[in-house]
Short mmCIF file of C-alpha atoms and ligand atoms in Angstrom, two decimals:
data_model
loop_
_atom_site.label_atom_id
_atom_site.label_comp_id
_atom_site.label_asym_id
_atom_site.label_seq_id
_atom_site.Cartn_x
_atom_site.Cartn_y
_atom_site.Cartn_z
CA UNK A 1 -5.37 9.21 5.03
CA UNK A 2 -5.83 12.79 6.29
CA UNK A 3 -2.88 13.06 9.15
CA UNK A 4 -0.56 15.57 8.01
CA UNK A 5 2.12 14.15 9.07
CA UNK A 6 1.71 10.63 7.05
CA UNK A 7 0.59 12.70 4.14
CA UNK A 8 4.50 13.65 4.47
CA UNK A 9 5.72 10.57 4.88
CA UNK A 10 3.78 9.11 1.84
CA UNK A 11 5.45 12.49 -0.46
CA UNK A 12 8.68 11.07 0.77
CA UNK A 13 7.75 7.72 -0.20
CA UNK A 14 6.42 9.11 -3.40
CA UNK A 15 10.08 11.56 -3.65
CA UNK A 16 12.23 8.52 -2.80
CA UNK A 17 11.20 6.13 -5.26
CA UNK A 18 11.13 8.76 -8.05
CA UNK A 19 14.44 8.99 -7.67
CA UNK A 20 15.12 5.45 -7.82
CA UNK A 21 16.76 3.60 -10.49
CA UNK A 22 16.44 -0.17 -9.07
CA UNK A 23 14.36 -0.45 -6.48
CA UNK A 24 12.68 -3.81 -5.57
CA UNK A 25 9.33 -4.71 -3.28
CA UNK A 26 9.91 -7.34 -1.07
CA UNK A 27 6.50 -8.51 -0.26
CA UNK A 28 4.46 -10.58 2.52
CA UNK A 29 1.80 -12.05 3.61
CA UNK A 30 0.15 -8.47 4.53
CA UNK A 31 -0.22 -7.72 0.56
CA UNK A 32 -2.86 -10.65 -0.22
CA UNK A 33 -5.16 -10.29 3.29
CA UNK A 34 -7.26 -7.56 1.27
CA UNK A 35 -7.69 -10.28 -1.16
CA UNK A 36 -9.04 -12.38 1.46
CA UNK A 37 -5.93 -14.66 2.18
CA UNK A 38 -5.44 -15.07 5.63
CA UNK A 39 -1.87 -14.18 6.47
CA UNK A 40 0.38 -16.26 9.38
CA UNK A 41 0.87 -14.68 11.95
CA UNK A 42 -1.95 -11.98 12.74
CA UNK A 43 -4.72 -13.04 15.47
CA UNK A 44 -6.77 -14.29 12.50
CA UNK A 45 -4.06 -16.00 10.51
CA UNK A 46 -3.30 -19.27 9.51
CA UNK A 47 -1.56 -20.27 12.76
CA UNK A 48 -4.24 -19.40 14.76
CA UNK A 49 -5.67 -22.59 13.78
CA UNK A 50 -3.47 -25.03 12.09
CA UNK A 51 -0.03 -26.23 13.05
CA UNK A 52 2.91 -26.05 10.28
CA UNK A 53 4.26 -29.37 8.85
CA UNK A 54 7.92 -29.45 8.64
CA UNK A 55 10.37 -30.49 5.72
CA UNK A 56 11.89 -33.30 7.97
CA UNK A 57 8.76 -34.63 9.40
CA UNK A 58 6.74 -34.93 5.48
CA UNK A 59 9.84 -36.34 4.19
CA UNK A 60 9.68 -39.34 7.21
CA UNK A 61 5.86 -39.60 8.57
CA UNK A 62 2.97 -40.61 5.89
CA UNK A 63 0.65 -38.78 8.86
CA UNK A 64 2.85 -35.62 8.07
CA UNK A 65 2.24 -35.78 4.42
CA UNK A 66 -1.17 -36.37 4.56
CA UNK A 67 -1.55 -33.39 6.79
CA UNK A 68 0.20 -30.79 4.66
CA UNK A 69 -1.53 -32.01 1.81
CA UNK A 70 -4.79 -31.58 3.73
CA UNK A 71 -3.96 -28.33 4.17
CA UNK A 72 -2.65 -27.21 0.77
CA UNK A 73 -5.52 -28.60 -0.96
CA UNK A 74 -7.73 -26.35 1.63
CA UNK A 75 -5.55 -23.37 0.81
CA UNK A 76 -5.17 -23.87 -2.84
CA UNK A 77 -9.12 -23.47 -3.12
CA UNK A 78 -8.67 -20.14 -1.14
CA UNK A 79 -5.99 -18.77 -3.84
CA UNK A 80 -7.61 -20.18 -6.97
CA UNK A 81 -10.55 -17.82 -6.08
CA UNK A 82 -8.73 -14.86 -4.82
CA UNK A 83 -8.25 -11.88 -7.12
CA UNK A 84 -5.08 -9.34 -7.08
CA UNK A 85 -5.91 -6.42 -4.95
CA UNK A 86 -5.42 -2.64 -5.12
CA UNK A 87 -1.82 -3.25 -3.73
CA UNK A 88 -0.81 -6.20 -6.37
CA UNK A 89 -1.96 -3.65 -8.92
CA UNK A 90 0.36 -0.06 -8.13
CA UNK A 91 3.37 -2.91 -8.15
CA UNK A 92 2.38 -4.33 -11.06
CA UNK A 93 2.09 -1.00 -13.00
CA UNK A 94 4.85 0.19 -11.10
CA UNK A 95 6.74 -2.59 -12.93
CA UNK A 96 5.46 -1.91 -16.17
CA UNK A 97 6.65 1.78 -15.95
CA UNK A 98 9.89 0.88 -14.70
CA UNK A 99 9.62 2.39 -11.63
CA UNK A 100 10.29 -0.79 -9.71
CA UNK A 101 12.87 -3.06 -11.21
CA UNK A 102 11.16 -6.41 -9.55
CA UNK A 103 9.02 -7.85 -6.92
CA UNK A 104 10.54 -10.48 -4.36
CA UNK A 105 8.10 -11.80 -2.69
CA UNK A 106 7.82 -14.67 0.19
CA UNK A 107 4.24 -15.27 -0.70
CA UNK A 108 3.05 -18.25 -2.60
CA UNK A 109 -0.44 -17.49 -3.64
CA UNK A 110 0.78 -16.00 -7.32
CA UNK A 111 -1.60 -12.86 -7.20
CA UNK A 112 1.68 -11.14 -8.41
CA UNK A 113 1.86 -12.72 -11.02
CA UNK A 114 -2.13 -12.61 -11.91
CA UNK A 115 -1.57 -8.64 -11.24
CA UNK A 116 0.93 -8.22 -14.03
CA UNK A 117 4.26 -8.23 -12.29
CA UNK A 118 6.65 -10.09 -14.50
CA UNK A 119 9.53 -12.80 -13.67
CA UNK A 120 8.23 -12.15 -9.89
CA UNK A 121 11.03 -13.91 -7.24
CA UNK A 122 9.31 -16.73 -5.32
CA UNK A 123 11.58 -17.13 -2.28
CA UNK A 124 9.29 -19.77 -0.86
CA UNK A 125 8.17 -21.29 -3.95
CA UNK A 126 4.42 -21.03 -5.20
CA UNK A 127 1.17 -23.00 -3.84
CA UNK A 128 0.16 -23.05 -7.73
CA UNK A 129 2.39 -26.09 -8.15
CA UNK A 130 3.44 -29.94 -7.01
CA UNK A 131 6.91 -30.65 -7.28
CA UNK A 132 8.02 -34.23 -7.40
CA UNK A 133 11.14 -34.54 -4.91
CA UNK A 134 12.48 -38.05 -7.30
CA UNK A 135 12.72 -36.05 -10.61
CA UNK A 136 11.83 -33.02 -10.07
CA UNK A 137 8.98 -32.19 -12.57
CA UNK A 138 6.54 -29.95 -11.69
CA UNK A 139 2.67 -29.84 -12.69
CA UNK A 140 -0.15 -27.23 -11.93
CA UNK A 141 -1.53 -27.85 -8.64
CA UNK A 142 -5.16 -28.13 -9.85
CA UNK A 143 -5.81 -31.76 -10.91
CA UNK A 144 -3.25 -32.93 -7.89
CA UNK A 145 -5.63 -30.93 -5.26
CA UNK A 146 -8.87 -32.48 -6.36
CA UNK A 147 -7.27 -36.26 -6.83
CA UNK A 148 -6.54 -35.51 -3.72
CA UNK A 149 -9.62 -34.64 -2.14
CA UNK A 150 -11.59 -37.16 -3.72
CA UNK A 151 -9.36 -39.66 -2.98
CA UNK A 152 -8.18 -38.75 0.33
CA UNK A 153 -4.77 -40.17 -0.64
CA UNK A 154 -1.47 -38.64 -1.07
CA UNK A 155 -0.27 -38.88 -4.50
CA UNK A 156 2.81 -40.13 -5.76
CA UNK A 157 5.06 -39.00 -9.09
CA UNK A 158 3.41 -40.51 -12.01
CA UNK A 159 6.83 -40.77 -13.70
CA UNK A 160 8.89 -42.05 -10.63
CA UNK A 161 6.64 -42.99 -7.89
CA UNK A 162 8.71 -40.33 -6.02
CA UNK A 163 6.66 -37.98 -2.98
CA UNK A 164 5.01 -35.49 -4.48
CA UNK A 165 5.02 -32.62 -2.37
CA UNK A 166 3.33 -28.98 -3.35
CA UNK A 167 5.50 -26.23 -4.38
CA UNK A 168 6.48 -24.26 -1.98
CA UNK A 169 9.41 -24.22 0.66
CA UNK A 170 8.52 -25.91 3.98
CA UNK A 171 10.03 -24.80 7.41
CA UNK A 172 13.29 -26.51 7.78
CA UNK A 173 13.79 -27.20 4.03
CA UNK A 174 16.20 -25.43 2.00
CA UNK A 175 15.41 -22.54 -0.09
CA UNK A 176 15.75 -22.81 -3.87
CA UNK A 177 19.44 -22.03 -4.07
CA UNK A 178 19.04 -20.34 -7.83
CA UNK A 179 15.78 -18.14 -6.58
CA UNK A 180 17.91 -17.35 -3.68
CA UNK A 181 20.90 -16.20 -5.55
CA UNK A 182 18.94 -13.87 -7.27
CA UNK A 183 17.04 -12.33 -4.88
CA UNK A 184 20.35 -11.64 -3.10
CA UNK A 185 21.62 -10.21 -6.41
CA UNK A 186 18.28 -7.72 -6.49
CA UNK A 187 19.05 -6.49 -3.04
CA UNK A 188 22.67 -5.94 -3.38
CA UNK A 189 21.56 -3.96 -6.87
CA UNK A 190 18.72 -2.18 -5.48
CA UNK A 191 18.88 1.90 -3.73
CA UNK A 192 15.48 1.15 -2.50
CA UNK A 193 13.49 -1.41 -0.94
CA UNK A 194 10.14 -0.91 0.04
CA UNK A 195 9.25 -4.08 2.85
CA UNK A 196 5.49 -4.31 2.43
CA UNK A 197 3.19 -6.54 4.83
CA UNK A 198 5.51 -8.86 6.27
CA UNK A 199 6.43 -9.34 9.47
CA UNK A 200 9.99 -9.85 8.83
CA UNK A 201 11.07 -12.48 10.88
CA UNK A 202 11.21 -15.91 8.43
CA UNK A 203 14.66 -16.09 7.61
CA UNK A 204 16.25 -15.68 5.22
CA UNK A 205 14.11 -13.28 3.31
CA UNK A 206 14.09 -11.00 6.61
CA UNK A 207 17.62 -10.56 5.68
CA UNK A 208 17.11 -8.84 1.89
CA UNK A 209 16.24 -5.33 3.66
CA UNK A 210 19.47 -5.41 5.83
CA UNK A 211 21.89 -6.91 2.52
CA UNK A 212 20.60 -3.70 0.42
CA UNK A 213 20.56 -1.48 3.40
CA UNK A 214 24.37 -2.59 4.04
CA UNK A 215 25.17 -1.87 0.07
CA UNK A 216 23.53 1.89 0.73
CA UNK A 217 20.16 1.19 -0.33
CA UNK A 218 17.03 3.15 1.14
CA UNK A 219 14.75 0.67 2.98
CA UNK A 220 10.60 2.20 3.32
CA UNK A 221 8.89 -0.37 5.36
CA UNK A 222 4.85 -0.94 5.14
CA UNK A 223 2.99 -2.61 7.56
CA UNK A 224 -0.13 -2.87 9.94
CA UNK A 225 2.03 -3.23 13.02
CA UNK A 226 6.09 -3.30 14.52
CA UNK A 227 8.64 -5.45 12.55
CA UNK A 228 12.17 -6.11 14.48
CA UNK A 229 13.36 -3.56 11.33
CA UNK A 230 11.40 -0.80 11.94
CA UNK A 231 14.89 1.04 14.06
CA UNK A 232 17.00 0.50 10.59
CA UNK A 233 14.45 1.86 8.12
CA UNK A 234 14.51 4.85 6.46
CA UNK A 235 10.92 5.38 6.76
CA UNK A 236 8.17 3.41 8.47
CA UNK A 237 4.53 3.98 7.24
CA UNK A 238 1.95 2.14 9.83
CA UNK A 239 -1.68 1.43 7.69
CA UNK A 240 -3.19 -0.47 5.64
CA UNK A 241 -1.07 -1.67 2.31
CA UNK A 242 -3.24 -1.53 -0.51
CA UNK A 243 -4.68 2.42 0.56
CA UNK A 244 -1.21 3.06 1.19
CA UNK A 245 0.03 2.57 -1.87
CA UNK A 246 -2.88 3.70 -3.62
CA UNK A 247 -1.47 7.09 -2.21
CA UNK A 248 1.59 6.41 -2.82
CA UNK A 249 0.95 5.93 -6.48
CA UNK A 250 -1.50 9.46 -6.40
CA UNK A 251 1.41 10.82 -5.24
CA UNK A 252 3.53 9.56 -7.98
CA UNK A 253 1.30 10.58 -10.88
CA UNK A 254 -0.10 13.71 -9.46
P1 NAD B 301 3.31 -12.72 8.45
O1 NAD B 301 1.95 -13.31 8.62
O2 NAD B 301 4.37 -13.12 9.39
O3 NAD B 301 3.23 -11.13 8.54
C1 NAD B 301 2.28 -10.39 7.84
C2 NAD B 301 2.38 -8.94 8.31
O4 NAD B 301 1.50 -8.16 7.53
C3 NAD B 301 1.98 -8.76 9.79
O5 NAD B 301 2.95 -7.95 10.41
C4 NAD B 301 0.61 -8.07 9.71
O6 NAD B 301 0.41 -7.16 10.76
C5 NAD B 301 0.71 -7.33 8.39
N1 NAD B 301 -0.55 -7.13 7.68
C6 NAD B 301 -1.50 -8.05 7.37
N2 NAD B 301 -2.47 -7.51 6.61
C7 NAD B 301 -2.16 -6.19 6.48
C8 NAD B 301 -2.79 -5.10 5.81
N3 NAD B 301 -3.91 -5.25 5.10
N4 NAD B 301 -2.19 -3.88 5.89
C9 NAD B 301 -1.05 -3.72 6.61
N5 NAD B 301 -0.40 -4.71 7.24
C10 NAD B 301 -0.95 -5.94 7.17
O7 NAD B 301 3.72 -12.94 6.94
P2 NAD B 301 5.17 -12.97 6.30
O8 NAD B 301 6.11 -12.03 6.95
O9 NAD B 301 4.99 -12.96 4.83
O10 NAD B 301 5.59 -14.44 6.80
C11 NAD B 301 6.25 -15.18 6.06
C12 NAD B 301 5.48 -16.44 5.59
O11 NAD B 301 4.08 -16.35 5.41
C13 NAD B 301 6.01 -16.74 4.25
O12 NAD B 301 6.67 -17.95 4.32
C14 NAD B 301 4.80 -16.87 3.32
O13 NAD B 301 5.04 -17.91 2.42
C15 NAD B 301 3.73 -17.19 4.28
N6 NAD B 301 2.33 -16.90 3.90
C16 NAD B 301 1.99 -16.52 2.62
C17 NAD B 301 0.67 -16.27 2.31
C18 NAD B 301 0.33 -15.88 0.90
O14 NAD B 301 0.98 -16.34 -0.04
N7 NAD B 301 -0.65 -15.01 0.71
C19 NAD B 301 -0.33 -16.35 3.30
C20 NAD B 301 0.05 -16.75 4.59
C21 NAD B 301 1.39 -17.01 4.88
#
């Protein structure tokens, strides 16, 4: 990172969240590809070859289950083997020196989490788990995704015979109204958000930048390419996430 002028924008970067008392990441996708986890919506994501299962359709079509549990167990594989990158590391000790108050992130791989970061917000839940939708409990996700794909058959709740579906939030299902109240409660608390490697358009975590921005907050945004918030930012830096915050972090400690 030699251009002079994003050498200034990473010492503002740097400036800004020195000066922060409660600033939050609100993390993406973008953070875990230099792990190796494909994000959605690049030309190499996820969507470029599967199609997303949807809340209503797993709760009514056995074909829909079976697909998103085809994919999860695919994807769970993919996460169990990744390793916290560069990135997941500066937040993580970030954290630890109190220079970031928390991490909300929409990811679901749990690299935070494996980084360091501590009582990390999961707005869409976490691909680490099954959830049974009769009673609630939860398990790891481990022994579920290989029953799974040595049986080829959907599981049900061991407890209820309920639909056991994996952790995380599925388009057109509701968010976690708890998780949501208190990543709302971060924003509205926070004087800086830094928007890091997401494209910003899945709703409503899209929204966190614009509730802190609207309570006075500073809002950095990191990414590879355009977000539909890049006009309301405070600062846009365009690269790659984990060098970028690598120099961020020099920046910091220098
Ligand atoms: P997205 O795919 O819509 O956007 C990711 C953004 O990051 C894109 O704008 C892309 O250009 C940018 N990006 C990718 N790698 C980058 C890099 N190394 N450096 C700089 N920029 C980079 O992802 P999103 O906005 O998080 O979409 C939301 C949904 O994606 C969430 O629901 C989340 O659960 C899901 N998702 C999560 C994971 C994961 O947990 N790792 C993976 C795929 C999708």
């Amino acid at each position: 990172m030699d251009d002079p002028s994003r050498l200034d924008l990473v010492a503002q970067a740097a400036a800004w969240l020195g000066e922060s008392r409660t600033a939050i990441a609100l993390t993406g996708a973008g953070i875990s590809t230099d792990s190796g986890i494909p994000d959605f919506r690049s030309p190499t994501g996820v969507w470029a070859t599967q199609q997303p299962v949807y809340f209503p359709d797993f709760l009514k079509s056995a074909e829909a289950r079976f697909e998103l549990w085809r994919q999860k167990s695919l994807a769970f594989q993919e996460f169990r083997a990744a390793k916290p990158n560069r990135g997941h590391e500066v937040l993580a000790r970030w954290q630890g020196s109190r220079r970031l108050a928390r991490v909300v992130t929409q990811n679901i791989d749990g690299l935070h989490t494996e980084a360091g970061c501590q009582r990390v917000v999961e707005v869409h839940g976490s691909a680490r788990d099954v959830v049974c939708l009769g009673c609630q409990q939860r398990w790891p996700a481990g022994p579920w995704a290989e029953r799974f794909e040595q049986s080829q058959a959907v599981p049900a709740c061991p407890d209820c015979g309920g639909l056991l579906k994996w952790g995380i939030v599925l388009f057109g299902e509701p968010l976690d109204p708890g998780v949501w109240r208190e990543a709302e409660h971060l924003a509205q608390q926070a004087d800086l958000v830094l928007a890091i490697g997401s494209s910003l358009v899945v709703e409503p975590a899209a929204s966190l930048p614009r509730i802190a921005k609207r309570r006075g907050a500073r809002l950095i945004l990191i990414n590879g390419e355009e977000t539909p918030l890049d006009d309301e930012a405070d600062l846009v830096i365009r690269g790659g996430i984990s060098e970028t915050l690598t120099v961020i972090d020099a920046r910091l400690t220098s």
